[in-house]
CSV table of C-alpha atoms in Angstrom, one decimal:
chain,number,residue,atom,x,y,z
R,1,MET,CA,99.2,91.5,114.5
R,2,GLU,CA,99.4,90.7,111.0
R,3,LEU,CA,100.4,87.1,110.4
R,4,ARG,CA,101.6,87.7,107.2
R,5,LYS,CA,104.3,90.2,108.3
R,6,LEU,CA,105.6,87.6,110.9
R,7,THR,CA,109.3,85.9,110.3
R,8,VAL,CA,108.6,82.1,109.1
R,9,GLU,CA,109.8,81.1,112.7
R,10,GLY,CA,107.4,83.7,114.4
R,11,PHE,CA,104.4,82.3,112.2
R,12,ILE,CA,105.4,78.9,113.0
R,13,ASN,CA,105.8,79.7,116.9
R,14,GLU,CA,102.5,81.5,116.7
R,15,THR,CA,100.7,78.6,115.3
R,16,ALA,CA,102.1,76.2,117.7
R,17,SER,CA,101.0,78.4,120.9
R,18,SER,CA,97.9,77.8,122.9
R,19,SER,CA,96.3,80.4,120.7
R,20,PRO,CA,93.3,78.8,118.4
R,21,ALA,CA,94.4,81.3,115.7
R,22,PRO,CA,96.3,81.3,113.4
R,23,GLY,CA,95.1,77.6,112.8
R,24,GLY,CA,94.2,75.4,109.9
R,25,GLY,CA,92.8,77.7,107.5
R,26,SER,CA,95.6,80.2,108.1
R,27,VAL,CA,97.8,77.4,107.2
R,28,ALA,CA,95.9,76.2,104.0
R,29,ALA,CA,96.4,80.0,102.8
R,30,LEU,CA,99.9,79.6,103.6
R,31,ASN,CA,100.1,76.4,101.6
R,32,ALA,CA,98.3,78.3,98.6
R,33,ALA,CA,100.7,81.2,98.9
R,34,SER,CA,103.7,78.8,98.8
R,35,SER,CA,102.4,77.2,95.9
R,36,ALA,CA,101.8,80.3,93.9
R,37,ALA,CA,105.3,81.6,94.9
R,38,LEU,CA,106.9,78.3,93.6
R,39,ILE,CA,104.8,78.8,90.3
R,40,ALA,CA,106.3,82.3,90.1
R,41,MET,CA,109.7,81.4,90.5
R,42,VAL,CA,109.7,78.4,87.9
R,43,ALA,CA,108.2,81.0,85.5
R,44,ASP,CA,110.5,83.4,86.3
R,45,LEU,CA,113.8,80.9,85.9
R,46,THR,CA,112.4,80.7,82.2
R,47,ILE,CA,111.9,83.8,81.5
R,48,GLY,CA,115.0,85.3,79.5
R,49,LYS,CA,116.7,82.0,78.5
R,50,GLU,CA,117.1,81.6,74.8
R,51,LYS,CA,116.1,77.7,75.2
R,52,TYR,CA,112.8,78.3,76.4
R,53,LYS,CA,111.9,81.1,73.9
R,54,ALA,CA,109.0,79.7,72.9
R,55,SER,CA,107.5,79.6,76.3
R,56,GLU,CA,108.7,82.9,77.3
R,57,GLU,CA,105.2,85.4,76.9
R,58,GLU,CA,103.4,82.3,78.6
R,59,MET,CA,105.8,82.1,81.4
R,60,LYS,CA,105.5,86.2,81.9
R,61,ASP,CA,102.0,85.8,82.2
R,62,ILE,CA,102.1,83.0,84.5
R,63,ALA,CA,104.6,84.9,86.7
R,64,ALA,CA,102.2,87.9,86.7
R,65,ILE,CA,99.3,85.7,87.7
R,66,ALA,CA,101.0,83.8,90.2
R,67,GLY,CA,102.4,86.8,91.9
R,68,ALA,CA,99.1,88.3,92.5
R,69,LEU,CA,97.6,85.1,93.6
R,70,LYS,CA,100.6,84.9,96.2
R,71,ASP,CA,99.4,88.5,97.6
R,72,GLN,CA,95.9,87.6,97.6
R,73,PHE,CA,96.9,84.1,99.8
R,74,LEU,CA,99.1,86.3,101.9
R,75,SER,CA,96.1,88.6,102.7
R,76,LEU,CA,93.6,85.7,103.3
R,77,ILE,CA,96.2,84.0,106.1
R,78,ASP,CA,94.9,87.3,108.0
R,79,GLU,CA,91.3,87.0,107.1
R,80,ASP,CA,91.0,83.7,108.0
R,81,SER,CA,92.3,84.3,111.7
R,82,ASN,CA,90.1,87.6,111.7
R,83,ALA,CA,87.0,85.9,110.9
R,84,PHE,CA,87.9,83.2,113.6
R,85,ASN,CA,88.2,86.1,116.2
R,86,LYS,CA,85.1,87.8,115.0
R,87,ILE,CA,83.0,84.5,116.1
R,88,MET,CA,84.9,84.7,119.5
R,89,ALA,CA,83.9,88.2,119.8
R,90,ALA,CA,80.2,87.4,119.2
R,91,PHE,CA,80.4,84.9,121.7
R,92,LYS,CA,81.3,87.2,124.3
R,93,LEU,CA,78.2,89.6,123.5
R,94,PRO,CA,76.0,90.0,126.6
R,95,LYS,CA,72.8,87.9,126.8
R,96,ASP,CA,71.0,89.0,130.0
R,97,THR,CA,68.0,89.9,128.2
R,98,ASP,CA,65.8,87.9,125.5
R,99,GLU,CA,66.7,90.8,123.0
R,100,ALA,CA,70.4,90.5,123.8
R,101,LYS,CA,70.4,87.0,123.3
R,102,LYS,CA,68.9,87.3,120.1
R,103,ALA,CA,71.1,90.0,119.0
R,104,ARG,CA,74.3,87.5,120.3
R,105,SER,CA,72.8,84.4,118.3
R,106,ALA,CA,72.5,86.5,115.1
R,107,ALA,CA,75.9,87.9,115.6
R,108,ILE,CA,77.3,84.5,116.2
R,109,GLN,CA,75.5,83.0,112.8
R,110,GLU,CA,76.7,85.9,110.6
R,111,ALA,CA,80.5,85.4,112.1
R,112,THR,CA,80.2,81.9,111.4
R,113,LYS,CA,79.5,82.4,108.0
R,114,GLY,CA,82.1,84.5,107.4
R,115,ALA,CA,84.8,82.1,109.0
R,116,ALA,CA,83.3,79.5,106.4
R,117,LEU,CA,83.3,82.0,103.8
R,118,VAL,CA,86.9,82.8,104.0
R,119,PRO,CA,88.5,79.5,104.1
R,120,PHE,CA,86.1,78.7,101.0
R,121,LYS,CA,87.5,81.0,99.0
R,122,VAL,CA,90.8,80.0,100.0
R,123,GLY,CA,90.2,76.8,98.4
R,124,GLU,CA,88.2,77.5,95.4
R,125,THR,CA,91.1,79.9,94.5
R,126,ALA,CA,93.8,77.7,95.4
R,127,ASN,CA,92.1,75.1,92.6
R,128,THR,CA,93.2,77.5,90.0
R,129,LEU,CA,96.8,76.8,90.6
R,130,PHE,CA,96.8,73.4,89.3
R,131,ALA,CA,96.5,74.7,85.7
R,132,LEU,CA,99.2,77.0,86.4
R,133,ALA,CA,101.4,74.3,88.0
R,134,GLU,CA,100.7,72.2,84.7
R,135,ALA,CA,102.0,75.0,82.3
R,136,VAL,CA,105.4,75.4,84.4
R,137,ILE,CA,105.7,71.4,84.8
R,138,LEU,CA,105.4,71.0,81.2
R,139,ARG,CA,106.9,74.2,79.7
R,140,GLY,CA,108.8,75.8,82.4
R,141,ASN,CA,112.9,75.6,83.0
R,142,PRO,CA,113.1,71.6,83.5
R,143,ASN,CA,115.7,72.5,85.9
R,144,ALA,CA,112.9,73.4,88.3
R,145,VAL,CA,110.3,71.0,87.5
R,146,THR,CA,110.2,69.5,91.3
R,147,ASP,CA,109.5,73.0,92.3
R,148,GLY,CA,106.5,72.7,89.8
R,149,ALA,CA,105.6,69.7,91.6
R,150,VAL,CA,105.7,70.8,95.2
R,151,ALA,CA,103.5,73.6,93.9
R,152,ALA,CA,101.0,70.9,92.7
R,153,MET,CA,101.2,69.5,96.0
R,154,ASN,CA,100.7,72.3,98.1
R,155,ALA,CA,97.8,73.4,96.0
R,156,ARG,CA,96.2,70.1,97.0
R,157,ALA,CA,97.0,70.7,100.5
R,158,ALA,CA,95.6,73.8,100.5
R,159,VAL,CA,92.2,73.0,98.9
R,160,ARG,CA,91.6,70.0,101.2
R,161,GLY,CA,92.7,71.8,104.1
R,162,ALA,CA,90.6,75.1,103.4
R,163,PHE,CA,87.5,72.7,102.8
R,164,LEU,CA,87.6,70.9,105.9
R,165,ASN,CA,87.9,74.7,107.8
R,166,VAL,CA,84.8,75.2,105.8
R,167,LYS,CA,82.9,72.1,106.8
R,168,ILE,CA,83.4,72.4,110.6
R,169,ASN,CA,81.7,76.1,110.4
R,170,LEU,CA,78.9,74.7,108.2
R,171,GLY,CA,77.9,72.4,111.3
R,172,SER,CA,77.0,75.7,113.3
R,173,ILE,CA,75.4,77.5,110.6
R,174,LYS,CA,71.3,77.2,110.5
R,175,ASP,CA,70.9,79.0,107.0
R,176,GLN,CA,70.6,75.7,105.2
R,177,VAL,CA,70.5,77.2,102.0
R,178,PHE,CA,73.9,78.8,102.7
R,179,VAL,CA,75.5,75.5,103.7
R,180,ASP,CA,74.0,73.5,101.0
R,181,ASP,CA,75.2,75.9,98.3
R,182,LEU,CA,78.7,75.9,99.9
R,183,LYS,CA,78.8,72.0,100.1
R,184,ALA,CA,77.6,71.5,96.5
R,185,LYS,CA,80.6,73.9,95.6
R,186,MET,CA,83.2,72.2,97.4
R,187,ALA,CA,82.0,68.7,96.3
R,188,VAL,CA,82.5,70.0,92.6
R,189,ILE,CA,86.0,70.7,93.3
R,190,GLU,CA,86.8,68.0,95.6
R,191,LYS,CA,85.8,65.6,92.9
R,192,ASP,CA,89.0,65.6,91.2
R,193,VAL,CA,91.4,67.4,93.3
R,194,ASP,CA,93.4,64.4,94.1
R,195,ALA,CA,93.6,63.3,90.5
R,196,ARG,CA,94.4,66.6,89.4
R,197,GLU,CA,97.3,66.6,91.7
R,198,GLN,CA,98.5,63.0,90.7
R,199,ALA,CA,98.4,63.6,87.1
R,200,LEU,CA,100.9,66.6,87.5
R,201,LEU,CA,103.1,64.4,89.6
R,202,ASN,CA,103.1,61.7,86.9
R,203,LYS,CA,104.3,64.4,84.4
R,204,VAL,CA,107.6,64.9,86.5
R,205,ASN,CA,110.1,61.9,85.2
R,206,LEU,CA,113.2,61.6,87.4
């Protein structure tokens, strides 16, 4: 089942079911996709308007970038759930001999690394949305400024939510170099992610 192809109602109901996937990681990717979609929308609502001629070329670039990011995040919705399913499959491997146990343990570790890397990619990439949101908030069609603000809010939720899913997987990974590397990279982004969101919301004067 491709989660990205479900209806909105279908995706929400599947998330609400007893199935553990999609979970928080896929929802974080959905938040990021929603953010990118809103940014693309504000840019498109600015293009072709004489009043906003000065920012038209910039908005064309932003619309293209945000559109591509939207598609990437949609794919990551499924990648996250697939990564989780690989962990479940690894746990079902045989463990009736010492060799089988060793192979099973290695498969679990590899699958868990994958389950950490997918949401890390979501969070790291979602962090790039703030600059795009800022551009449409400041220089996009002001009638859609609140859509830019919601994009910023969804970007922060995507970063925070995705990184939580990274961290819960890191707790099961024995490769300390791998763990420390992702923790350090997340710390750099998380240090100012809340401030970046608030700074953009402060630019929306209603």
